[in-house]
Amino acid sequence: MHEECYMKNQCLKYNVCPMAMVQDLVSGKWKILILWYLSSNTLRFSEIKKRLPQITQKMLTSQLRSLEEDKLVSRKVYPVVPSRVEYSLTGLGEKIIPILELMHTFGSQYLNAELDTESDQEERIAQI
C-alpha cells in the first residue's frame, strides 16, 4: 500500500497512507469550501447555502453529514421552531485551517502568475 509513497518509511506503521486518508476526508466537490467558510465562523445551514449557491440542499446536507461523521465539523441543533442548526469546526477540524490557508495562498500565487503571463502576452502583442 505504501510502496509508491516517497514518505513510506514514515507511514508504514499505519494501515492506510495518511495522504490517501486526507484525500478521502476532503474529497467531494464542496467539502474544502465548506471547511474554508467554517474556518472563520460558526454558520447556519442557510448561511453556508448562500455562500455556495450552486450546491443543492441535498448535496450540502450530504457533505455536512460526511464532515460530521469524520469529526471535522460539529452540528448543534437548537430546540426552537423553526429549527435552528449551526455548524462549526471541531478541534480536529481546526487543525486543517493551515492547510486551507496554504491552498488559498497557492491559488492566489497561481492566479497572479497567470495574470502576469497574460500581461506579458499583451505587451508582446502591443509591440508587434
N, CA, C and O atoms as a printed pandas DataFrame, in Angstrom:
     atom_number atom_name residue_name chain_id  residue_number  x_coord  y_coord  z_coord
0              1         N          MET        A               1    0.826   -1.198    0.000
1              2        CA          MET        A               1    0.000    0.000    0.000
2              3         C          MET        A               1    0.866    1.255    0.000
3              4         O          MET        A               1    0.526    2.240   -0.656
4              5         N          HIS        A               2    1.964    1.232    0.718
5              6        CA          HIS        A               2    2.806    2.417    0.842
6              7         C          HIS        A               2    4.012    2.395   -0.085
7              8         O          HIS        A               2    4.816    3.327   -0.063
8              9         N          GLU        A               3    4.155    1.372   -0.883
9             10        CA          GLU        A               3    5.360    1.225   -1.699
10            11         C          GLU        A               3    5.581    2.380   -2.664
11            12         O          GLU        A               3    6.727    2.705   -2.975
12            13         N          GLU        A               4    4.514    3.007   -3.143
13            14        CA          GLU        A               4    4.638    4.094   -4.113
14            15         C          GLU        A               4    4.896    5.449   -3.456
15            16         O          GLU        A               4    5.243    6.413   -4.139
16            17         N          CYS        A               5    4.731    5.526   -2.160
17            18        CA          CYS        A               5    4.853    6.795   -1.444
18            19         C          CYS        A               5    6.315    7.095   -1.131
19            20         O          CYS        A               5    7.029    6.235   -0.614
20            21         N          TYR        A               6    6.759    8.299   -1.437
21            22        CA          TYR        A               6    8.149    8.644   -1.141
22            23         C          TYR        A               6    8.375    8.821    0.356
23            24         O          TYR        A               6    9.523    8.893    0.795
24            25         N          MET        A               7    7.334    8.889    1.128
25            26        CA          MET        A               7    7.454    9.020    2.589
26            27         C          MET        A               7    7.083    7.709    3.283
27            28         O          MET        A               7    6.709    7.704    4.456
28            29         N          LYS        A               8    7.190    6.601    2.549
29            30        CA          LYS        A               8    6.717    5.323    3.079
30            31         C          LYS        A               8    7.374    4.940    4.401
31            32         O          LYS        A               8    6.739    4.288    5.230
32            33         N          ASN        A               9    8.616    5.325    4.616
33            34        CA          ASN        A               9    9.285    4.966    5.868
34            35         C          ASN        A               9    8.639    5.636    7.075
35            36         O          ASN        A               9    8.715    5.120    8.190
36            37         N          GLN        A              10    8.004    6.782    6.853
37            38        CA          GLN        A              10    7.360    7.493    7.957
38            39         C          GLN        A              10    5.942    7.014    8.227
39            40         O          GLN        A              10    5.400    7.252    9.306
40            41         N          CYS        A              11    5.337    6.340    7.255
41            42        CA          CYS        A              11    3.931    5.981    7.442
42            43         C          CYS        A              11    3.662    4.481    7.380
43            44         O          CYS        A              11    2.504    4.071    7.308
44            45         N          LEU        A              12    4.692    3.667    7.407
45            46        CA          LEU        A              12    4.487    2.220    7.375
46            47         C          LEU        A              12    3.721    1.707    8.585
47            48         O          LEU        A              12    3.104    0.645    8.511
48            49         N          LYS        A              13    3.745    2.428    9.686
49            50        CA          LYS        A              13    3.048    1.974   10.893
50            51         C          LYS        A              13    1.528    2.073   10.781
51            52         O          LYS        A              13    0.811    1.522   11.615
52            53         N          TYR        A              14    1.033    2.768    9.762
53            54        CA          TYR        A              14   -0.408    2.920    9.580
54            55         C          TYR        A              14   -0.938    1.885    8.590
55            56         O          TYR        A              14   -0.209    1.384    7.734
56            57         N          ASN        A              15   -2.224    1.583    8.731
57            58        CA          ASN        A              15   -2.865    0.655    7.796
58            59         C          ASN        A              15   -3.231    1.333    6.485
59            60         O          ASN        A              15   -3.458    0.667    5.475
60            61         N          VAL        A              16   -3.287    2.643    6.506
61            62        CA          VAL        A              16   -3.643    3.415    5.320
62            63         C          VAL        A              16   -2.633    4.548    5.184
63            64         O          VAL        A              16   -2.131    5.067    6.181
64            65         N          CYS        A              17   -2.348    4.919    3.971
65            66        CA          CYS        A              17   -1.445    6.042    3.736
66            67         C          CYS        A              17   -2.101    7.324    4.262
67            68         O          CYS        A              17   -3.247    7.602    3.910
68            69         N          PRO        A              18   -1.417    8.103    5.083
69            70        CA          PRO        A              18   -2.004    9.336    5.604
70            71         C          PRO        A              18   -2.474   10.282    4.498
71            72         O          PRO        A              18   -3.493   10.953    4.657
72            73         N          MET        A              19   -1.748   10.345    3.385
73            74        CA          MET        A              19   -2.156   11.221    2.285
74            75         C          MET        A              19   -3.470   10.734    1.676
75            76         O          MET        A              19   -4.347   11.539    1.361
76            77         N          ALA        A              20   -3.603    9.432    1.512
77            78        CA          ALA        A              20   -4.851    8.881    0.966
78            79         C          ALA        A              20   -6.013    9.122    1.922
79            80         O          ALA        A              20   -7.134    9.394    1.492
80            81         N          MET        A              21   -5.741    9.021    3.223
81            82        CA          MET        A              21   -6.777    9.264    4.216
82            83         C          MET        A              21   -7.248   10.718    4.167
83            84         O          MET        A              21   -8.449   10.979    4.222
84            85         N          VAL        A              22   -6.307   11.671    4.065
85            86        CA          VAL        A              22   -6.677   13.090    3.988
86            87         C          VAL        A              22   -7.467   13.352    2.708
87            88         O          VAL        A              22   -8.453   14.088    2.719
88            89         N          GLN        A              23   -7.032   12.749    1.616
89            90        CA          GLN        A              23   -7.766   12.912    0.363
90            91         C          GLN        A              23   -9.205   12.436    0.530
91            92         O          GLN        A              23  -10.138   13.077    0.046
92            93         N          ASP        A              24   -9.380   11.315    1.214
93            94        CA          ASP        A              24  -10.724   10.795    1.443
94            95         C          ASP        A              24  -11.539   11.747    2.317
95            96         O          ASP        A              24  -12.728   11.948    2.073
96            97         N          LEU        A              25  -10.908   12.331    3.327
97            98        CA          LEU        A              25  -11.622   13.247    4.225
98            99         C          LEU        A              25  -12.135   14.488    3.510
99           100         O          LEU        A              25  -13.239   14.951    3.796
100          101         N          VAL        A              26  -11.355   15.031    2.588
101          102        CA          VAL        A              26  -11.743   16.295    1.945
102          103         C          VAL        A              26  -12.209   16.112    0.510
103          104         O          VAL        A              26  -12.496   17.089   -0.181
104          105         N          SER        A              27  -12.287   14.862    0.059
105          106        CA          SER        A              27  -12.761   14.660   -1.309
106          107         C          SER        A              27  -14.249   14.980   -1.381
107          108         O          SER        A              27  -14.975   14.876   -0.392
108          109         N          GLY        A              28  -14.659   15.351   -2.513
109          110        CA          GLY        A              28  -16.022   15.826   -2.689
110          111         C          GLY        A              28  -15.937   17.252   -3.195
111          112         O          GLY        A              28  -15.074   18.025   -2.780
112          113         N          LYS        A              29  -16.822   17.581   -4.075
113          114        CA          LYS        A              29  -16.744   18.874   -4.746
114          115         C          LYS        A              29  -16.799   20.067   -3.795
115          116         O          LYS        A              29  -16.241   21.122   -4.096
116          117         N          TRP        A              30  -17.464   19.912   -2.653
117          118        CA          TRP        A              30  -17.759   21.077   -1.815
118          119         C          TRP        A              30  -17.088   21.079   -0.452
119          120         O          TRP        A              30  -17.090   22.109    0.222
120          121         N          LYS        A              31  -16.515   19.964   -0.024
121          122        CA          LYS        A              31  -16.008   19.864    1.342
122          123         C          LYS        A              31  -14.948   20.913    1.670
123          124         O          LYS        A              31  -14.984   21.514    2.744
124          125         N          ILE        A              32  -14.020   21.134    0.768
125          126        CA          ILE        A              32  -12.956   22.098    1.054
126          127         C          ILE        A              32  -13.535   23.494    1.250
127          128         O          ILE        A              32  -13.115   24.221    2.150
128          129         N          LEU        A              33  -14.486   23.866    0.421
129          130        CA          LEU        A              33  -15.098   25.200    0.576
130          131         C          LEU        A              33  -15.943   25.291    1.842
131          132         O          LEU        A              33  -15.965   26.331    2.500
132          133         N          ILE        A              34  -16.633   24.219    2.183
133          134        CA          ILE        A              34  -17.406   24.219    3.431
134          135         C          ILE        A              34  -16.458   24.419    4.613
135          136         O          ILE        A              34  -16.721   25.238    5.493
136          137         N          LEU        A              35  -15.365   23.675    4.629
137          138        CA          LEU        A              35  -14.381   23.816    5.698
138          139         C          LEU        A              35  -13.796   25.230    5.715
139          140         O          LEU        A              35  -13.582   25.813    6.778
140          141         N          TRP        A              36  -13.542   25.769    4.524
141          142        CA          TRP        A              36  -12.977   27.125    4.421
142          143         C          TRP        A              36  -13.917   28.153    5.033
143          144         O          TRP        A              36  -13.485   29.009    5.805
144          145         N          TYR        A              37  -15.192   28.074    4.694
145          146        CA          TYR        A              37  -16.144   29.045    5.231
146          147         C          TYR        A              37  -16.341   28.872    6.737
147          148         O          TYR        A              37  -16.537   29.853    7.455
148          149         N          LEU        A              38  -16.288   27.642    7.210
149          150        CA          LEU        A              38  -16.440   27.400    8.644
150          151         C          LEU        A              38  -15.175   27.755    9.424
151          152         O          LEU        A              38  -15.207   27.846   10.651
152          153         N          SER        A              39  -14.063   27.955    8.715
153          154        CA          SER        A              39  -12.813   28.267    9.417
154          155         C          SER        A              39  -12.842   29.642   10.071
155          156         O          SER        A              39  -12.051   29.912   10.975
156          157         N          SER        A              40  -13.731   30.503    9.630
157          158        CA          SER        A              40  -13.786   31.843   10.223
158          159         C          SER        A              40  -15.019   32.073   11.085
159          160         O          SER        A              40  -15.038   33.005   11.890
160          161         N          ASN        A              41  -16.044   31.247   10.935
161          162        CA          ASN        A              41  -17.300   31.480   11.655
162          163         C          ASN        A              41  -18.075   30.194   11.864
163          164         O          ASN        A              41  -17.929   29.228   11.115
164          165         N          THR        A              42  -18.899   30.203   12.894
165          166        CA          THR        A              42  -19.964   29.210   13.018
166          167         C          THR        A              42  -21.069   29.686   12.097
167          168         O          THR        A              42  -21.431   30.862   12.112
168          169         N          LEU        A              43  -21.608   28.778   11.293
169          170        CA          LEU        A              43  -22.620   29.187   10.312
170          171         C          LEU        A              43  -23.849   28.299   10.391
171          172         O          LEU        A              43  -23.769   27.113   10.711
172          173         N          ARG        A              44  -24.977   28.903   10.092
173          174        CA          ARG        A              44  -26.210   28.139    9.950
174          175         C          ARG        A              44  -26.235   27.520    8.556
175          176         O          ARG        A              44  -25.528   27.958    7.648
176          177         N          PHE        A              45  -27.062   26.497    8.412
177          178        CA          PHE        A              45  -27.180   25.799    7.135
178          179         C          PHE        A              45  -27.455   26.792    6.006
179          180         O          PHE        A              45  -26.817   26.739    4.954
180          181         N          SER        A              46  -28.399   27.689    6.230
181          182        CA          SER        A              46  -28.780   28.653    5.188
182          183         C          SER        A              46  -27.628   29.591    4.833
183          184         O          SER        A              46  -27.512   30.015    3.683
184          185         N          GLU        A              47  -26.781   29.917    5.799
185          186        CA          GLU        A              47  -25.640   30.793    5.527
186          187         C          GLU        A              47  -24.594   30.077    4.656
187          188         O          GLU        A              47  -23.991   30.680    3.768
188          189         N          ILE        A              48  -24.396   28.798    4.925
189          190        CA          ILE        A              48  -23.480   28.019    4.081
190          191         C          ILE        A              48  -24.053   27.925    2.674
191          192         O          ILE        A              48  -23.332   28.082    1.688
192          193         N          LYS        A              49  -25.348   27.669    2.588
193          194        CA          LYS        A              49  -26.019   27.550    1.284
194          195         C          LYS        A              49  -25.888   28.856    0.489
195          196         O          LYS        A              49  -25.681   28.812   -0.724
196          197         N          LYS        A              50  -26.004   30.001    1.139
197          198        CA          LYS        A              50  -25.861   31.290    0.452
198          199         C          LYS        A              50  -24.464   31.475   -0.117
199          200         O          LYS        A              50  -24.297   32.080   -1.176
200          201         N          ARG        A              51  -23.457   30.956    0.583
201          202        CA          ARG        A              51  -22.076   31.096    0.119
202          203         C          ARG        A              51  -21.742   30.113   -0.997
203          204         O          ARG        A              51  -20.754   30.282   -1.712
204          205         N          LEU        A              52  -22.566   29.095   -1.137
205          206        CA          LEU        A              52  -22.371   28.088   -2.185
206          207         C          LEU        A              52  -23.669   27.962   -2.992
207          208         O          LEU        A              52  -24.344   26.936   -2.917
208          209         N          PRO        A              53  -24.017   28.986   -3.753
209          210        CA          PRO        A              53  -25.325   28.983   -4.413
210          211         C          PRO        A              53  -25.519   27.851   -5.421
211          212         O          PRO        A              53  -26.658   27.499   -5.727
212          213         N          GLN        A              54  -24.433   27.271   -5.946
213          214        CA          GLN        A              54  -24.567   26.205   -6.931
214          215         C          GLN        A              54  -24.868   24.843   -6.305
215          216         O          GLN        A              54  -25.296   23.927   -7.008
216          217         N          ILE        A              55  -24.655   24.696   -5.006
217          218        CA          ILE        A              55  -24.857   23.406   -4.354
218          219         C          ILE        A              55  -26.333   23.172   -4.073
219          220         O          ILE        A              55  -27.060   24.100   -3.718
220          221         N          THR        A              56  -26.770   21.933   -4.233
221          222        CA          THR        A              56  -28.159   21.613   -3.901
222          223         C          THR        A              56  -28.267   21.390   -2.398
223          224         O          THR        A              56  -27.275   21.109   -1.726
224          225         N          GLN        A              57  -29.465   21.518   -1.890
225          226        CA          GLN        A              57  -29.689   21.301   -0.466
226          227         C          GLN        A              57  -29.316   19.872   -0.089
227          228         O          GLN        A              57  -28.712   19.639    0.958
228          229         N          LYS        A              58  -29.672   18.927   -0.934
229          230        CA          LYS        A              58  -29.362   17.522   -0.680
230          231         C          LYS        A              58  -27.854   17.291   -0.616
231          232         O          LYS        A              58  -27.371   16.587    0.271
232          233         N          MET        A              59  -27.114   17.876   -1.546
233          234        CA          MET        A              59  -25.659   17.707   -1.573
234          235         C          MET        A              59  -25.015   18.373   -0.364
235          236         O          MET        A              59  -24.099   17.810    0.235
236          237         N          LEU        A              60  -25.482   19.567    0.003
237          238        CA          LEU        A              60  -24.933   20.246    1.172
238          239         C          LEU        A              60  -25.171   19.408    2.418
239          240         O          LEU        A              60  -24.268   19.254    3.240
240          241         N          THR        A              61  -26.357   18.871    2.570
241          242        CA          THR        A              61  -26.666   18.008    3.710
242          243         C          THR        A              61  -25.739   16.804    3.726
243          244         O          THR        A              61  -25.209   16.436    4.775
244          245         N          SER        A              62  -25.547   16.201    2.587
245          246        CA          SER        A              62  -24.678   15.029    2.471
246          247         C          SER        A              62  -23.234   15.352    2.843
247          248         O          SER        A              62  -22.602   14.613    3.599
248          249         N          GLN        A              63  -22.716   16.453    2.313
249          250        CA          GLN        A              63  -21.337   16.838    2.589
250          251         C          GLN        A              63  -21.145   17.198    4.060
251          252         O          GLN        A              63  -20.128   16.837    4.653
252          253         N          LEU        A              64  -22.106   17.905    4.657
253          254        CA          LEU        A              64  -22.021   18.251    6.070
254          255         C          LEU        A              64  -22.077   17.001    6.946
255          256         O          LEU        A              64  -21.343   16.900    7.930
256          257         N          ARG        A              65  -22.943   16.051    6.595
257          258        CA          ARG        A              65  -23.018   14.800    7.365
258          259         C          ARG        A              65  -21.705   14.041    7.300
259          260         O          ARG        A              65  -21.234   13.507    8.304
260          261         N          SER        A              66  -21.121   13.995    6.121
261          262        CA          SER        A              66  -19.846   13.302    5.956
262          263         C          SER        A              66  -18.757   13.965    6.796
263          264         O          SER        A              66  -17.993   13.278    7.473
264          265         N          LEU        A              67  -18.683   15.287    6.757
265          266        CA          LEU        A              67  -17.699   16.014    7.560
266          267         C          LEU        A              67  -17.949   15.821    9.056
267          268         O          LEU        A              67  -17.008   15.780    9.848
268          269         N          GLU        A              68  -19.209   15.705    9.430
269          270        CA          GLU        A              68  -19.559   15.457   10.821
270          271         C          GLU        A              68  -19.149   14.039   11.233
271          272         O          GLU        A              68  -18.606   13.843   12.320
272          273         N          GLU        A              69  -19.403   13.060   10.375
273          274        CA          GLU        A              69  -19.010   11.674   10.656
274          275         C          GLU        A              69  -17.490   11.550   10.798
275          276         O          GLU        A              69  -16.997   10.747   11.589
276          277         N          ASP        A              70  -16.763   12.347   10.030
277          278        CA          ASP        A              70  -15.308   12.325   10.090
278          279         C          ASP        A              70  -14.758   13.196   11.216
279          280         O          ASP        A              70  -13.545   13.347   11.358
280          281         N          LYS        A              71  -15.658   13.767   12.013
281          282        CA          LYS        A              71  -15.306   14.564   13.194
282          283         C          LYS        A              71  -14.539   15.848   12.868
283          284         O          LYS        A              71  -13.744   16.333   13.672
284          285         N          LEU        A              72  -14.793   16.388   11.673
285          286        CA          LEU        A              72  -14.190   17.665   11.303
286          287         C          LEU        A              72  -15.145   18.825   11.568
287          288         O          LEU        A              72  -14.717   19.960   11.779
288          289         N          VAL        A              73  -16.440   18.526   11.556
289          290        CA          VAL        A              73  -17.478   19.544   11.734
290          291         C          VAL        A              73  -18.432   19.074   12.824
291          292         O          VAL        A              73  -18.762   17.891   12.910
292          293         N          SER        A              74  -18.868   20.012   13.652
293          294        CA          SER        A              74  -19.893   19.688   14.651
294          295         C          SER        A              74  -21.192   20.387   14.274
295          296         O          SER        A              74  -21.199   21.450   13.653
296          297         N          ARG        A              75  -22.262   19.766   14.662
297          298        CA          ARG        A              75  -23.606   20.251   14.348
298          299         C          ARG        A              75  -24.331   20.470   15.671
299          300         O          ARG        A              75  -24.403   19.571   16.509
300          301         N          LYS        A              76  -24.864   21.671   15.847
301          302        CA          LYS        A              76  -25.607   21.976   17.063
302          303         C          LYS        A              76  -27.036   22.336   16.685
303          304         O          LYS        A              76  -27.273   23.258   15.906
304          305         N          VAL        A              77  -27.976   21.600   17.245
305          306        CA          VAL        A              77  -29.393   21.822   16.972
306          307         C          VAL        A              77  -30.007   22.531   18.163
307          308         O          VAL        A              77  -29.867   22.086   19.303
308          309         N          TYR        A              78  -30.687   23.637   17.895
309          310        CA          TYR        A              78  -31.363   24.398   18.939
310          311         C          TYR        A              78  -32.836   24.005   18.958
311          312         O          TYR        A              78  -33.463   23.918   17.902
312          313         N          PRO        A              79  -33.395   23.768   20.141
313          314        CA          PRO        A              79  -34.803   23.330   20.237
314          315         C          PRO        A              79  -35.776   24.502   20.090
315          316         O          PRO        A              79  -36.456   24.890   21.040
316          317         N          VAL        A              80  -35.824   25.046   18.895
317          318        CA          VAL        A              80  -36.742   26.149   18.612
318          319         C          VAL        A              80  -37.512   25.828   17.336
319          320         O          VAL        A              80  -37.122   24.955   16.560
320          321         N          VAL        A              81  -38.604   26.545   17.135
321          322        CA          VAL        A              81  -39.381   26.396   15.910
322          323         C          VAL        A              81  -39.384   27.742   15.213
323          324         O          VAL        A              81  -39.763   28.732   15.838
324          325         N          PRO        A              82  -38.984   27.835   13.952
325          326        CA          PRO        A              82  -38.455   26.737   13.143
326          327         C          PRO        A              82  -37.074   26.311   13.641
327          328         O          PRO        A              82  -36.386   27.066   14.328
328          329         N          SER        A              83  -36.688   25.098   13.285
329          330        CA          SER        A              83  -35.436   24.554   13.808
330          331         C          SER        A              83  -34.247   25.414   13.396
331          332         O          SER        A              83  -34.218   25.999   12.314
332          333         N          ARG        A              84  -33.287   25.470   14.276
333          334        CA          ARG        A              84  -32.073   26.239   14.028
334          335         C          ARG        A              84  -30.895   25.301   14.233
335          336         O          ARG        A              84  -30.731   24.710   15.300
336          337         N          VAL        A              85  -30.089   25.174   13.209
337          338        CA          VAL        A              85  -28.930   24.294   13.258
338          339         C          VAL        A              85  -27.701   25.102   12.885
339          340         O          VAL        A              85  -27.703   25.831   11.894
340          341         N          GLU        A              86  -26.651   24.969   13.685
341          342        CA          GLU        A              86  -25.401   25.661   13.403
342          343         C          GLU        A              86  -24.285   24.643   13.221
343          344         O          GLU        A              86  -24.263   23.587   13.854
344          345         N          TYR        A              87  -23.366   24.994   12.340
345          346        CA          TYR        A              87  -22.217   24.141   12.057
346          347         C          TYR        A              87  -20.941   24.911   12.376
347          348         O          TYR        A              87  -20.835   26.110   12.119
348          349         N          SER        A              88  -19.981   24.196   12.940
349          350        CA          SER        A              88  -18.683   24.796   13.235
350          351         C          SER        A              88  -17.622   23.708   13.118
351          352         O          SER        A              88  -17.925   22.515   13.087
352          353         N          LEU        A              89  -16.379   24.152   13.054
353          354        CA          LEU        A              89  -15.286   23.195   13.025
354          355         C          LEU        A              89  -15.071   22.634   14.418
355          356         O          LEU        A              89  -15.218   23.346   15.412
356          357         N          THR        A              90  -14.725   21.369   14.488
357          358        CA          THR        A              90  -14.322   20.762   15.746
358          359         C          THR        A              90  -12.861   21.131   15.991
359          360         O          THR        A              90  -12.229   21.767   15.148
360          361         N          GLY        A              91  -12.333   20.740   17.125
361          362        CA          GLY        A              91  -10.907   20.952   17.382
362          363         C          GLY        A              91  -10.059   20.276   16.320
363          364         O          GLY        A              91   -9.060   20.834   15.863
364          365         N          LEU        A              92  -10.457   19.081   15.931
365          366        CA          LEU        A              92   -9.744   18.369   14.872
366          367         C          LEU        A              92   -9.895   19.101   13.543
367          368         O          LEU        A              92   -8.936   19.209   12.778
368          369         N          GLY        A              93  -11.086   19.597   13.269
369          370        CA          GLY        A              93  -11.330   20.349   12.039
370          371         C          GLY        A              93  -10.512   21.627   11.969
371          372         O          GLY        A              93  -10.094   22.040   10.887
372          373         N          GLU        A              94  -10.282   22.252   13.107
373          374        CA          GLU        A              94   -9.485   23.487   13.129
374          375         C          GLU        A              94   -8.036   23.236   12.721
375          376         O          GLU        A              94   -7.347   24.151   12.270
376          377         N          LYS        A              95   -7.581   22.011   12.877
377          378        CA          LYS        A              95   -6.206   21.690   12.504
378          379         C          LYS        A              95   -5.992   21.692   10.997
379          380         O          LYS        A              95   -4.850   21.688   10.537
380          381         N          ILE        A              96   -7.069   21.697   10.227
381          382        CA          ILE        A              96   -6.935   21.736    8.770
382          383         C          ILE        A              96   -6.839   23.172    8.242
383          384         O          ILE        A              96   -6.524   23.377    7.070
384          385         N          ILE        A              97   -7.107   24.161    9.093
385          386        CA          ILE        A              97   -7.083   25.561    8.667
386          387         C          ILE        A              97   -5.743   25.951    8.038
387          388         O          ILE        A              97   -5.751   26.588    6.985
388          389         N          PRO        A              98   -4.592   25.604    8.628
389          390        CA          PRO        A              98   -3.323   25.975    7.978
390          391         C          PRO        A              98   -3.181   25.386    6.567
391          392         O          PRO        A              98   -2.603   26.019    5.684
392          393         N          ILE        A              99   -3.701   24.195    6.365
393          394        CA          ILE        A              99   -3.658   23.586    5.027
394          395         C          ILE        A              99   -4.533   24.392    4.071
395          396         O          ILE        A              99   -4.139   24.662    2.936
396          397         N          LEU        A             100   -5.722   24.774    4.536
397          398        CA          LEU        A             100   -6.626   25.578    3.702
398          399         C          LEU        A             100   -6.001   26.936    3.381
399          400         O          LEU        A             100   -6.132   27.432    2.262
400          401         N          GLU        A             101   -5.328   27.532    4.355
401          402        CA          GLU        A             101   -4.671   28.821    4.118
402          403         C          GLU        A             101   -3.550   28.678    3.089
403          404         O          GLU        A             101   -3.369   29.552    2.242
404          405         N          LEU        A             102   -2.794   27.575    3.162
405          406        CA          LEU        A             102   -1.752   27.325    2.157
406          407         C          LEU        A             102   -2.362   27.142    0.770
407          408         O          LEU        A             102   -1.811   27.608   -0.226
408          409         N          MET        A             103   -3.504   26.460    0.715
409          410        CA          MET        A             103   -4.185   26.282   -0.569
410          411         C          MET        A             103   -4.625   27.637   -1.124
411          412         O          MET        A             103   -4.502   27.893   -2.321
412          413         N          HIS        A             104   -5.133   28.494   -0.252
413          414        CA          HIS        A             104   -5.554   29.832   -0.676
414          415         C          HIS        A             104   -4.359   30.626   -1.199
415          416         O          HIS        A             104   -4.448   31.284   -2.235
416          417         N          THR        A             105   -3.247   30.560   -0.480
417          418        CA          THR        A             105   -2.031   31.265   -0.899
418          419         C          THR        A             105   -1.558   30.753   -2.253
419          420         O          THR        A             105   -1.208   31.542   -3.131
420          421         N          PHE        A             106   -1.546   29.436   -2.422
421          422        CA          PHE        A             106   -1.147   28.868   -3.702
422          423         C          PHE        A             106   -2.084   29.335   -4.819
423          424         O          PHE        A             106   -1.635   29.683   -5.911
424          425         N          GLY        A             107   -3.391   29.338   -4.535
425          426        CA          GLY        A             107   -4.355   29.794   -5.534
426          427         C          GLY        A             107   -4.110   31.233   -5.938
427          428         O          GLY        A             107   -4.198   31.574   -7.117
428          429         N          SER        A             108   -3.803   32.079   -4.967
429          430        CA          SER        A             108   -3.500   33.487   -5.261
430          431         C          SER        A             108   -2.237   33.610   -6.100
431          432         O          SER        A             108   -2.198   34.372   -7.066
432          433         N          GLN        A             109   -1.210   32.862   -5.730
433          434        CA          GLN        A             109    0.048   32.901   -6.486
434          435         C          GLN        A             109   -0.159   32.386   -7.911
435          436         O          GLN        A             109    0.400   32.930   -8.863
436          437         N          TYR        A             110   -0.948   31.356   -8.043
437          438        CA          TYR        A             110   -1.235   30.788   -9.358
438          439         C          TYR        A             110   -1.954   31.818  -10.226
439          440         O          TYR        A             110   -1.593   32.033  -11.383
440          441         N          LEU        A             111   -2.974   32.449   -9.652
441          442        CA          LEU        A             111   -3.724   33.463  -10.403
442          443         C          LEU        A             111   -2.852   34.650  -10.757
443          444         O          LEU        A             111   -2.961   35.188  -11.859
444          445         N          ASN        A             112   -1.982   35.073   -9.837
445          446        CA          ASN        A             112   -1.079   36.186  -10.131
446          447         C          ASN        A             112   -0.113   35.826  -11.253
447          448         O          ASN        A             112    0.162   36.655  -12.121
448          449         N          ALA        A             113    0.404   34.603  -11.246
449          450        CA          ALA        A             113    1.310   34.154  -12.307
450          451         C          ALA        A             113    0.573   34.132  -13.639
451          452         O          ALA        A             113    1.126   34.494  -14.678
452          453         N          GLU        A             114   -0.673   33.703  -13.590
453          454        CA          GLU        A             114   -1.491   33.674  -14.805
454          455         C          GLU        A             114   -1.726   35.088  -15.323
455          456         O          GLU        A             114   -1.650   35.329  -16.527
456          457         N          LEU        A             115   -2.012   36.028  -14.414
457          458        CA          LEU        A             115   -2.216   37.430  -14.803
458          459         C          LEU        A             115   -0.929   38.012  -15.378
459          460         O          LEU        A             115   -0.960   38.745  -16.366
460          461         N          ASP        A             116    0.212   37.678  -14.750
461          462        CA          ASP        A             116    1.499   38.163  -15.255
462          463         C          ASP        A             116    1.753   37.638  -16.659
463          464         O          ASP        A             116    2.238   38.373  -17.520
464          465         N          THR        A             117    1.428   36.373  -16.895
465          466        CA          THR        A             117    1.613   35.770  -18.212
466          467         C          THR        A             117    0.721   36.462  -19.239
467          468         O          THR        A             117    1.164   36.754  -20.350
468          469         N          GLU        A             118   -0.535   36.725  -18.871
469          470        CA          GLU        A             118   -1.448   37.421  -19.778
470          471         C          GLU        A             118   -0.941   38.821  -20.079
471          472         O          GLU        A             118   -1.006   39.277  -21.220
472          473         N          SER        A             119   -0.435   39.505  -19.057
473          474        CA          SER        A             119    0.092   40.854  -19.223
474          475         C          SER        A             119    1.300   40.849  -20.156
475          476         O          SER        A             119    1.423   41.716  -21.022
476          477         N          ASP        A             120    2.199   39.866  -19.978
477          478        CA          ASP        A             120    3.367   39.734  -20.860
478          479         C          ASP        A             120    2.937   39.506  -22.301
479          480         O          ASP        A             120    3.515   40.081  -23.223
480          481         N          GLN        A             121    1.924   38.668  -22.496
481          482        CA          GLN        A             121    1.438   38.393  -23.849
482          483         C          GLN        A             121    0.850   39.657  -24.470
483          484         O          GLN        A             121    1.079   39.942  -25.646
484          485         N          GLU        A             122    0.093   40.412  -23.676
485          486        CA          GLU        A             122   -0.499   41.646  -24.188
486          487         C          GLU        A             122    0.587   42.654  -24.573
487          488         O          GLU        A             122    0.459   43.359  -25.574
488          489         N          GLU        A             123    1.651   42.717  -23.775
489          490        CA          GLU        A             123    2.756   43.629  -24.084
490          491         C          GLU        A             123    3.439   43.214  -25.376
491          492         O          GLU        A             123    3.756   44.067  -26.205
492          493         N          ARG        A             124    3.671   41.925  -25.565
493          494        CA          ARG        A             124    4.313   41.446  -26.795
494          495         C          ARG        A             124    3.445   41.736  -28.017
495          496         O          ARG        A             124    3.957   42.100  -29.076
496          497         N          ILE        A             125    2.150   41.574  -27.868
497          498        CA          ILE        A             125    1.219   41.846  -28.978
498          499         C          ILE        A             125    1.236   43.342  -29.296
499          500         O          ILE        A             125    1.221   43.726  -30.466
500          501         N          ALA        A             126    1.267   44.185  -28.265
501          502        CA          ALA        A             126    1.280   45.630  -28.478
502          503         C          ALA        A             126    2.552   46.076  -29.171
503          504         O          ALA        A             126    2.537   47.071  -29.896
504          505         N          GLN        A             127    3.660   45.362  -28.965
505          506        CA          GLN        A             127    4.927   45.709  -29.574
506          507         C          GLN        A             127    4.974   45.327  -31.049
507          508         O          GLN        A             127    5.787   45.865  -31.800
508          509         N          ILE        A             128    4.123   44.417  -31.468
509          510        CA          ILE        A             128    4.150   43.954  -32.869
510          511         C          ILE        A             128    3.578   44.974  -33.806
511          512         O          ILE        A             128    3.527   44.742  -35.013
